[in-house]
GROMACS .gro file of C-alpha atoms in nm:
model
  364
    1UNK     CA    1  -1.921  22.919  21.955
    2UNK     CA    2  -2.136  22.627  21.795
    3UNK     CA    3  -2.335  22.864  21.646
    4UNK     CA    4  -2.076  23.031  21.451
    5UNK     CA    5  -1.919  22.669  21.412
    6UNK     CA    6  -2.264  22.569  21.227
    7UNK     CA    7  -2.261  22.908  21.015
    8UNK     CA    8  -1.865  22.855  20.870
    9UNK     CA    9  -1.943  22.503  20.772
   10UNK     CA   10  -2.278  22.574  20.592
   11UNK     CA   11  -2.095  22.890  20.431
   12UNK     CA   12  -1.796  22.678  20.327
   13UNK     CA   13  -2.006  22.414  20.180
   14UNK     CA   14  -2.200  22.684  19.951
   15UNK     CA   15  -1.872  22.864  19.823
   16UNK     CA   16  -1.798  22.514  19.779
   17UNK     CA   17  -2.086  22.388  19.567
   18UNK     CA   18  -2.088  22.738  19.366
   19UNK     CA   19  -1.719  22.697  19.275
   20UNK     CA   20  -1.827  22.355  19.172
   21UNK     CA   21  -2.044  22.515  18.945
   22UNK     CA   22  -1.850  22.696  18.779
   23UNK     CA   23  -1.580  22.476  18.740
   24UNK     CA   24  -1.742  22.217  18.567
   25UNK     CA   25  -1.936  22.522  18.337
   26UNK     CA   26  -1.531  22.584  18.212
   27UNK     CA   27  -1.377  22.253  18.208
   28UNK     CA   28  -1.653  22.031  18.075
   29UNK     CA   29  -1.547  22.092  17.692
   30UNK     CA   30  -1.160  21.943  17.815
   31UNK     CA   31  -1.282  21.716  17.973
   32UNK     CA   32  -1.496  21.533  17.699
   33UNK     CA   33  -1.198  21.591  17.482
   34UNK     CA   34  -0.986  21.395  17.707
   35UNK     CA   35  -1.218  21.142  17.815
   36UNK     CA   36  -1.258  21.051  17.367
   37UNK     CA   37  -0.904  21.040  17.316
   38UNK     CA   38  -0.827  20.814  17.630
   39UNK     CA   39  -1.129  20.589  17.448
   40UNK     CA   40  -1.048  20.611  17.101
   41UNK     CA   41  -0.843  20.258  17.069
   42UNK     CA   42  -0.917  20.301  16.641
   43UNK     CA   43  -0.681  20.635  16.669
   44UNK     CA   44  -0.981  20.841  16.487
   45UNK     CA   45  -0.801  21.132  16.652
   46UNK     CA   46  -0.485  21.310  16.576
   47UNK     CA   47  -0.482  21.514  16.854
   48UNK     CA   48  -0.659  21.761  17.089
   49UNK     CA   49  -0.709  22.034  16.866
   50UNK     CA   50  -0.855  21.776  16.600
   51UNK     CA   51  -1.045  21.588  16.841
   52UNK     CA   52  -1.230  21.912  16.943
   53UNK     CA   53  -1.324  22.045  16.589
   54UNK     CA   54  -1.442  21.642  16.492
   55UNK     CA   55  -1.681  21.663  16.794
   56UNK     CA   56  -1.798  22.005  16.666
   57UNK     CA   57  -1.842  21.955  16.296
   58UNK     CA   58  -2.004  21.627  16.323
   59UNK     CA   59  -2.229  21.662  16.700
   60UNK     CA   60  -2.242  22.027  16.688
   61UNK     CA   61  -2.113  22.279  17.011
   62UNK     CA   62  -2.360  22.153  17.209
   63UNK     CA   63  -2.165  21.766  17.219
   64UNK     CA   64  -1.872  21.926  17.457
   65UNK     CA   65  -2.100  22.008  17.730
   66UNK     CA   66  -2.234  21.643  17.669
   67UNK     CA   67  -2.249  21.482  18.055
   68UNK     CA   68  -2.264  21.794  18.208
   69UNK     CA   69  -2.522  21.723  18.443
   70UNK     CA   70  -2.316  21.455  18.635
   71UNK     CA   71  -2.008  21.643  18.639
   72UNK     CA   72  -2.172  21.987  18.786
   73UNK     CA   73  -2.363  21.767  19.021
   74UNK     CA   74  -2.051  21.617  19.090
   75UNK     CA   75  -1.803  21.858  19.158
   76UNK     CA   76  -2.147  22.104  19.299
   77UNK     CA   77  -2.165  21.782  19.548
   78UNK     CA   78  -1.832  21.684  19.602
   79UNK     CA   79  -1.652  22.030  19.674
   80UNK     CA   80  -1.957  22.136  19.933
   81UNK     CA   81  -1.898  21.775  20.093
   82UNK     CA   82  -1.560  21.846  20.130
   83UNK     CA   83  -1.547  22.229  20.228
   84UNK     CA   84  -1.824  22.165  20.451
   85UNK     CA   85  -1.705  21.800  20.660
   86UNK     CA   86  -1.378  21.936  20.647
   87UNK     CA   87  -1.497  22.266  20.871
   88UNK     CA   88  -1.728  22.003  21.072
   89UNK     CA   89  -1.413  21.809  21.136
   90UNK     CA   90  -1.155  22.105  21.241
   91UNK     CA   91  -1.442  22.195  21.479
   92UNK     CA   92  -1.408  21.873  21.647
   93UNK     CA   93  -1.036  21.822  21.669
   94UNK     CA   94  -0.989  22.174  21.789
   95UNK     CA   95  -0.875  22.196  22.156
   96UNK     CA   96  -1.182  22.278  22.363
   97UNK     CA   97  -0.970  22.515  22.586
   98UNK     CA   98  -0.726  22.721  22.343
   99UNK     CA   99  -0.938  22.668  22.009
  100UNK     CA  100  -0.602  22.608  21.854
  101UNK     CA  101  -0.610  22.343  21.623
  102UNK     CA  102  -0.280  22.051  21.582
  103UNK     CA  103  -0.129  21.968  21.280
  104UNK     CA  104  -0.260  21.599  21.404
  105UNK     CA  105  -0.610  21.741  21.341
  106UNK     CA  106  -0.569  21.967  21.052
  107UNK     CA  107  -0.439  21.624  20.892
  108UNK     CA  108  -0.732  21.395  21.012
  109UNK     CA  109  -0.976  21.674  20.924
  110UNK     CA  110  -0.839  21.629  20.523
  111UNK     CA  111  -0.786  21.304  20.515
  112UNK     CA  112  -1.183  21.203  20.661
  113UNK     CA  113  -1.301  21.458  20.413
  114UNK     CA  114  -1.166  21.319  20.091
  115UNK     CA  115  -1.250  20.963  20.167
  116UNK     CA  116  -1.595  21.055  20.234
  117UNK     CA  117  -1.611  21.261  19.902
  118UNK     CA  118  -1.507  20.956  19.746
  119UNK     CA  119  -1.744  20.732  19.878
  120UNK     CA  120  -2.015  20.916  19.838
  121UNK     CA  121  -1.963  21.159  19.543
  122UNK     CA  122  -1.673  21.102  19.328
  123UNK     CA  123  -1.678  20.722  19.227
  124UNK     CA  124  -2.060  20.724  19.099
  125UNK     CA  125  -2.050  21.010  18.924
  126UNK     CA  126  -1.772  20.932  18.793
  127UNK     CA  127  -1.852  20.604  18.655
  128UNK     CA  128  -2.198  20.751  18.551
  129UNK     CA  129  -2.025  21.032  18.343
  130UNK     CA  130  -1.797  20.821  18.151
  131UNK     CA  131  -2.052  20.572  18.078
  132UNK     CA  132  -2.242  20.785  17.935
  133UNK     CA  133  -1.948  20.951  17.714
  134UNK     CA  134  -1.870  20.621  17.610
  135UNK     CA  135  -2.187  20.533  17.454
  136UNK     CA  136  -2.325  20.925  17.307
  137UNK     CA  137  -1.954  20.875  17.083
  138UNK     CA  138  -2.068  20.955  16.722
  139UNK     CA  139  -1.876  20.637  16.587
  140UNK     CA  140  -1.998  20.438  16.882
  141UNK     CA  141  -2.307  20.426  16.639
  142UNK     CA  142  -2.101  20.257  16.345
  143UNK     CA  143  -1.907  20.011  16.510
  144UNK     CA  144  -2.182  19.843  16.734
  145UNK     CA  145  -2.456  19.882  16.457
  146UNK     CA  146  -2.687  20.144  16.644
  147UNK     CA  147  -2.811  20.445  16.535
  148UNK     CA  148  -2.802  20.755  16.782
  149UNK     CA  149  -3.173  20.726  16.889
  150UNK     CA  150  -3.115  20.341  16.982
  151UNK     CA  151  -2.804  20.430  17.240
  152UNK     CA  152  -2.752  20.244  17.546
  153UNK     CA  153  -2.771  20.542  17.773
  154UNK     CA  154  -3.007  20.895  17.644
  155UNK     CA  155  -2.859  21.106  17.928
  156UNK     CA  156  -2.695  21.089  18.272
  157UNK     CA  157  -2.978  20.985  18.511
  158UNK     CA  158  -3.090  20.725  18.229
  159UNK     CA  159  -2.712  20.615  18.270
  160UNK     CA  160  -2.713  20.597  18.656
  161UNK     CA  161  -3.053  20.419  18.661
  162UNK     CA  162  -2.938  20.147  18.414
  163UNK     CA  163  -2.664  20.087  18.575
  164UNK     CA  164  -2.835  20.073  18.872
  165UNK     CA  165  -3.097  19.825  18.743
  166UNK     CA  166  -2.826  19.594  18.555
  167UNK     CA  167  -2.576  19.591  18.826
  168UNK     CA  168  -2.740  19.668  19.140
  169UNK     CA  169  -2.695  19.990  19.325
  170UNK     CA  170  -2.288  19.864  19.431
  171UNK     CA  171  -2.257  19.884  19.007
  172UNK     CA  172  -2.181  20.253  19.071
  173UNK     CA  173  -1.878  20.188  19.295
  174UNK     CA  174  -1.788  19.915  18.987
  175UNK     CA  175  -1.378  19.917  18.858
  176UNK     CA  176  -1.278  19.805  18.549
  177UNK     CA  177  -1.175  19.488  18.675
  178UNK     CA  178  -0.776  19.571  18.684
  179UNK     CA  179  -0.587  19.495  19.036
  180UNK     CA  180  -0.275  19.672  19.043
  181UNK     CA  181   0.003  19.569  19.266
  182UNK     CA  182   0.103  19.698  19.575
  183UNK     CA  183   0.381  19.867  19.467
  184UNK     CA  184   0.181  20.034  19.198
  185UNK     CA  185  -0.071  20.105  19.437
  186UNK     CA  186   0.145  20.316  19.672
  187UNK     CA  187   0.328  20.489  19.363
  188UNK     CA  188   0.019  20.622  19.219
  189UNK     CA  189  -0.096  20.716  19.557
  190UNK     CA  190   0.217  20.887  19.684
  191UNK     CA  191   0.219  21.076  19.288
  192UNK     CA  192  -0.148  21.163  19.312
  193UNK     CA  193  -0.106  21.289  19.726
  194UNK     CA  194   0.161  21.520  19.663
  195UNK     CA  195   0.119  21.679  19.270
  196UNK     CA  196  -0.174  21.882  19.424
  197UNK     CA  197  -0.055  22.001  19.774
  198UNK     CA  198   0.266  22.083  19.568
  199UNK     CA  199   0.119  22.309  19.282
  200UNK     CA  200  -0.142  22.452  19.486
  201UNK     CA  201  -0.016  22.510  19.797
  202UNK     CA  202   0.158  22.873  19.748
  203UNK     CA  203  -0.142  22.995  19.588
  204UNK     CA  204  -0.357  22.862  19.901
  205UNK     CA  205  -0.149  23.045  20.148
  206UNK     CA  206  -0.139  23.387  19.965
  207UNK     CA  207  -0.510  23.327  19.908
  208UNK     CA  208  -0.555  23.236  20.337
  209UNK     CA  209  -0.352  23.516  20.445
  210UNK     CA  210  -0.521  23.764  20.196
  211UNK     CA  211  -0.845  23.632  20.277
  212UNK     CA  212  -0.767  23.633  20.699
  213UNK     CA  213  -0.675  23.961  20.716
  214UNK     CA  214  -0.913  24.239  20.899
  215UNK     CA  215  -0.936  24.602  20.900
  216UNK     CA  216  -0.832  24.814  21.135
  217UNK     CA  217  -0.879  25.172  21.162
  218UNK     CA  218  -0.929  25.219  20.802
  219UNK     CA  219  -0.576  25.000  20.777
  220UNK     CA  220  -0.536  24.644  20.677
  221UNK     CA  221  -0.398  24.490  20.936
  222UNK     CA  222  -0.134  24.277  20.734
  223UNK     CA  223   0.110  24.557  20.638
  224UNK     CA  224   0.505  24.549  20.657
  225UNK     CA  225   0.580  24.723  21.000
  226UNK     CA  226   0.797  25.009  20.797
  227UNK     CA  227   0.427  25.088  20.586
  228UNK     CA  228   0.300  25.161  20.933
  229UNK     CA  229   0.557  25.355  21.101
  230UNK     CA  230   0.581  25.621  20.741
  231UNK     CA  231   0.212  25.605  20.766
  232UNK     CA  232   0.170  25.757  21.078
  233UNK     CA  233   0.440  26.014  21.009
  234UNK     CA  234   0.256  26.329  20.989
  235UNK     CA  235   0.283  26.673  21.060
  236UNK     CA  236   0.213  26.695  21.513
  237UNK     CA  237   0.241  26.365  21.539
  238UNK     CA  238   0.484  26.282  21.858
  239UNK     CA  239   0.788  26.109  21.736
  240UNK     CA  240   0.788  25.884  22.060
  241UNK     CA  241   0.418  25.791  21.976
  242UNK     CA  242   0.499  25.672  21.655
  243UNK     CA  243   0.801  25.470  21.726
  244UNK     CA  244   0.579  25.279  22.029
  245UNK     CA  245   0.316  25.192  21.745
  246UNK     CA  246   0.607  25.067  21.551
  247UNK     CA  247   0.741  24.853  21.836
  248UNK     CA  248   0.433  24.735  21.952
  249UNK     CA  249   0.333  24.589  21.563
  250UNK     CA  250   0.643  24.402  21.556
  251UNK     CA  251   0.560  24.264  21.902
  252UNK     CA  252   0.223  24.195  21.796
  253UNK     CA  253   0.266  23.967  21.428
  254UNK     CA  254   0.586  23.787  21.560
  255UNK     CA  255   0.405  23.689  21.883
  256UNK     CA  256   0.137  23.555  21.667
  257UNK     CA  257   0.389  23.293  21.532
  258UNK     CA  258   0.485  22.945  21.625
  259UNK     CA  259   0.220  22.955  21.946
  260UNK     CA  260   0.227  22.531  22.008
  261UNK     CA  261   0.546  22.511  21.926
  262UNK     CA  262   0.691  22.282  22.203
  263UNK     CA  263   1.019  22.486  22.227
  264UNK     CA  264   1.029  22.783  22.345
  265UNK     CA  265   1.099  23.051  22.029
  266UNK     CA  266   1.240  23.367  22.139
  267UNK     CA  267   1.057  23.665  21.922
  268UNK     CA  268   1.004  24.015  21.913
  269UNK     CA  269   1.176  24.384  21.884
  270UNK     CA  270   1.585  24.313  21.784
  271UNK     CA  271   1.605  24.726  21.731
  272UNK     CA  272   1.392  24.985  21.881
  273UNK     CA  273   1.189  25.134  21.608
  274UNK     CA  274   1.387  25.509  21.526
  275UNK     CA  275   1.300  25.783  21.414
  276UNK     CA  276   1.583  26.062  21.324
  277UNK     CA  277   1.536  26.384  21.198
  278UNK     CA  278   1.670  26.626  20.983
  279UNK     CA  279   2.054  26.680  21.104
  280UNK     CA  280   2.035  26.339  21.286
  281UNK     CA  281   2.177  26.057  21.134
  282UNK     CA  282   2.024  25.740  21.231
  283UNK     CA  283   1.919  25.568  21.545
  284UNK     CA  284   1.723  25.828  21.739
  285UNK     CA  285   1.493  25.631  21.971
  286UNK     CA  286   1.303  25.925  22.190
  287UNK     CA  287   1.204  25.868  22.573
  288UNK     CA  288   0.902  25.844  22.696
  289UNK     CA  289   0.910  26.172  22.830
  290UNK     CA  290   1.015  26.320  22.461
  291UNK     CA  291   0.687  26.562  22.338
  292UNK     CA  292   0.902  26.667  21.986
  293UNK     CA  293   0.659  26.636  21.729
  294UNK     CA  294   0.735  26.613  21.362
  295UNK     CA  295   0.672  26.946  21.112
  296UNK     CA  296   0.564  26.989  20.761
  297UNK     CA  297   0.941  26.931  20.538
  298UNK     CA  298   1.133  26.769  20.810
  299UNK     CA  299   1.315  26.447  20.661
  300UNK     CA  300   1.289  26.122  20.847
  301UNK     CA  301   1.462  25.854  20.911
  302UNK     CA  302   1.285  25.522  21.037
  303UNK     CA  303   1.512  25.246  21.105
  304UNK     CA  304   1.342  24.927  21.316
  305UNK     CA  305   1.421  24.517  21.339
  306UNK     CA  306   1.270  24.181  21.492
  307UNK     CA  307   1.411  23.878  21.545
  308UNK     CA  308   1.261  23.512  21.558
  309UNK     CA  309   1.487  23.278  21.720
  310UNK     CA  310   1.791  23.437  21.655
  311UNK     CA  311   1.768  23.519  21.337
  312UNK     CA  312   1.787  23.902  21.293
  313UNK     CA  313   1.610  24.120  21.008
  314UNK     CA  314   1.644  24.487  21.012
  315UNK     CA  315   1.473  24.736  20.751
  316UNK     CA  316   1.573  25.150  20.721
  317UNK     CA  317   1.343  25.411  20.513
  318UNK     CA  318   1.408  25.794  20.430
  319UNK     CA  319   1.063  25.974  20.443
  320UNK     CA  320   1.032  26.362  20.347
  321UNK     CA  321   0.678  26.497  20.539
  322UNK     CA  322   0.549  26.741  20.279
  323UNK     CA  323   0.284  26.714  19.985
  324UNK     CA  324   0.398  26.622  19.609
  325UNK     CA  325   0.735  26.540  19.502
  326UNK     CA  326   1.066  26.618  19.652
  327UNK     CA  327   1.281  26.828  19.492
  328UNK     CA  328   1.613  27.051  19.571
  329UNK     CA  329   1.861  26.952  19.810
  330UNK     CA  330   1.638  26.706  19.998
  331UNK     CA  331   1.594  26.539  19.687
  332UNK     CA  332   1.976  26.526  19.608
  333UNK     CA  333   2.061  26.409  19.984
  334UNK     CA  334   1.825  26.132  19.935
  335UNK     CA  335   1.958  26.032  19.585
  336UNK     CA  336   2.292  26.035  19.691
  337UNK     CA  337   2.230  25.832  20.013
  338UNK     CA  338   2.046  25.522  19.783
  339UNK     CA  339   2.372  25.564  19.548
  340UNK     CA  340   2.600  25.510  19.810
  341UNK     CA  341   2.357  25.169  19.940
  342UNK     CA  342   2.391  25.037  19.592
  343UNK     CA  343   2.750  25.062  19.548
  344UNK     CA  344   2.798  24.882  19.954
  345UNK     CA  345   2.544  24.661  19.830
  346UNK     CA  346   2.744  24.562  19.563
  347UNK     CA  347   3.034  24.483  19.791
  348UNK     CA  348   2.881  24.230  19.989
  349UNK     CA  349   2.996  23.900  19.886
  350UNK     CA  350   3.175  23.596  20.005
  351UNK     CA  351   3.521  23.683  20.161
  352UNK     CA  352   3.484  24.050  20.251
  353UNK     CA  353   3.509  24.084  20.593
  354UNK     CA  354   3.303  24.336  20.826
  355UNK     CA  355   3.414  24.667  20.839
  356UNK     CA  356   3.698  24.609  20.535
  357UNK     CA  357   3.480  24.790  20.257
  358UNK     CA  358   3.708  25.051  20.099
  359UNK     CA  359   3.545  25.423  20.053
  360UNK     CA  360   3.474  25.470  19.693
  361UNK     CA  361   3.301  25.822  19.756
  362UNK     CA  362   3.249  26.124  19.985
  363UNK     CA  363   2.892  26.296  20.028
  364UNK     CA  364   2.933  26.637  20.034
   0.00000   0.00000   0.00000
């Protein structure tokens, strides 16, 4: 179990220092762009767009990339610090007997990795990066009397090591000299906390789950229940076989859910998985004893719930077995039968009352 503890954590902290990579490869040009306009106090910029195409016709291309080597080492450094302490960390808080891990840990985990990316990673860099921005400026040249080959700084490690040497090695922690007040302290920190989390977080999850799933028999395993059950119906297959896979799926994802909570949830099959065929309606659930297999053309019904705590969700699914599209009266039974869902559908509202639709229609 270490082992493979040791092997996520060193994986986690390359995808994390590759990303890093790339990142700061696409977002360097924005970010000089922003970092000039926040500087430019003489309003030599009009805007974004204008700020860009100054840089470019006056430094050349080359100009937006300028400070790139502090920001890839940066966010190279910082994102495999944080991938990889943040694995180190869930390792530790997990329980050593169910290898679940709390919501306690999963929040201690986070919270020791970013303040030890920004101890050690983000604030130097940081301060090394716009340092140097600030003083490579084209009209930086003009206003204190230098000429580009006289800058302060000629590059980033130049930058860090003057800084370094002029301020001591705390100089790269160094603020601006601005104390904010509490209250603006805890504002800015609640806004920063929660923007992220917020617009990232459904992305994350579709991302985890996608990510977590496994194959199976050819299957991936995260699949509605109702994919499986029409999957499996095939020509010979036993209808009672089918219907236990069915049952036993449902049983299998919910009872994957809410495992520390500290009440008890109540989870599992609400309705039998069914399968009905041909001249039967609906809610056929065989015995075990049942050997009727399903043929070539017959047309199948699947009908199958769960429930979580109470709360009920059922799903039904007409299925012809046969090879190309339907067509001829199998085709018209089926059309008819999602016309008539529609048209109930569009009965159910506020104030109708169970069993009180009228009949707007006969099959026949």
């Amino acid at each position: 179990m270490a082992g493979k503890s040791e092997k996520t954590s060193y994986m986690k902290a390359l995808s994390g220092s590759l990303g890093g990579i790339v990142e700061a490869s696409c977002l360097q040009p924005i970010d000089v762009i922003k970092t000039r306009l926040q500087l430019d106090r003489s309003g030599a910029y009009k805007g974004i767009i204008h700020c860009g195409t100054t840089i470019t016709n006056t430094e050349g291309v080359r100009a937006l990339w300028k400070g790139l080597t502090p920001f890839a080492t940066h966010l190279t450094l910082k994102y495999a610090l944080r991938m990889g302490s943040n694995a180190v960390l869930q390792s530790a808080f997990k329980d050593s007997q169910t290898g679940d891990l709390s919501h306690q840990g999963r929040l201690l985990s986070g919270f020791g990795a970013g303040v030890l990316e920004a101890l050690v990673i983000v604030t130097p860099f940081e301060l090394s990066s716009m340092d140097f921005l600030w003083w490579s400026r084209s009209d930086c040249s003009n206003r204190e009397g230098l000429s580009p080959e006289l800058l302060k700084y000629k590059g980033p490690i130049h930058c860090a090591r003057m800084i370094i040497r002029e301020e001591g090695l705390f100089g790269l922690w160094a603020g601006d000299g601005k104390v904010l007040q509490p209250w603006q302290s805890m504002i800015s920190g609640f806004l920063a906390g929660t923007a992220g989390p917020v617009c990232t977080g459904p992305f994350d999850v579709v991302k985890t789950r996608l990510m977590a799933q496994t194959r199976s028999g050819g299957e991936l395993k995260y699949k509605e229940a109702l994919q499986l059950v029409v999957s499996e119906c095939k020509p010979k297959a036993k209808i009672v076989d089918v219907c236990e896979k069915g049952d036993a799926f449902i049983r299998e994802q919910t009872g994957n859910m809410y495992k520390n909570a500290k009440k008890k949830i109540e989870r599992g099959v609400a309705f039998p998985t069914c399968i009905s065929v041909n001249n039967t309606v609906c809610h056929f659930s065989p015995l075990a004893s049942d050997e009727t297999v399903l043929e070539d053309g017959d047309i199948v019904k699947v009908d199958m719930g769960c429930h979580i705590d109470g709360f009920i969700a059922v799903v039904a699914h007409t299925h012809v077995i046969q090879q190309g599209p339907v067509t001829g009266r199998a085709a018209d039974v089926i059309a008819a039968a999602n016309t008539a869902a529609e048209v109930a559908l569009r009965l159910v509202r506020p104030g109708k009352k169970d069993g009180l639709f009228p009949c707007k229609f006969r099959l026949r």
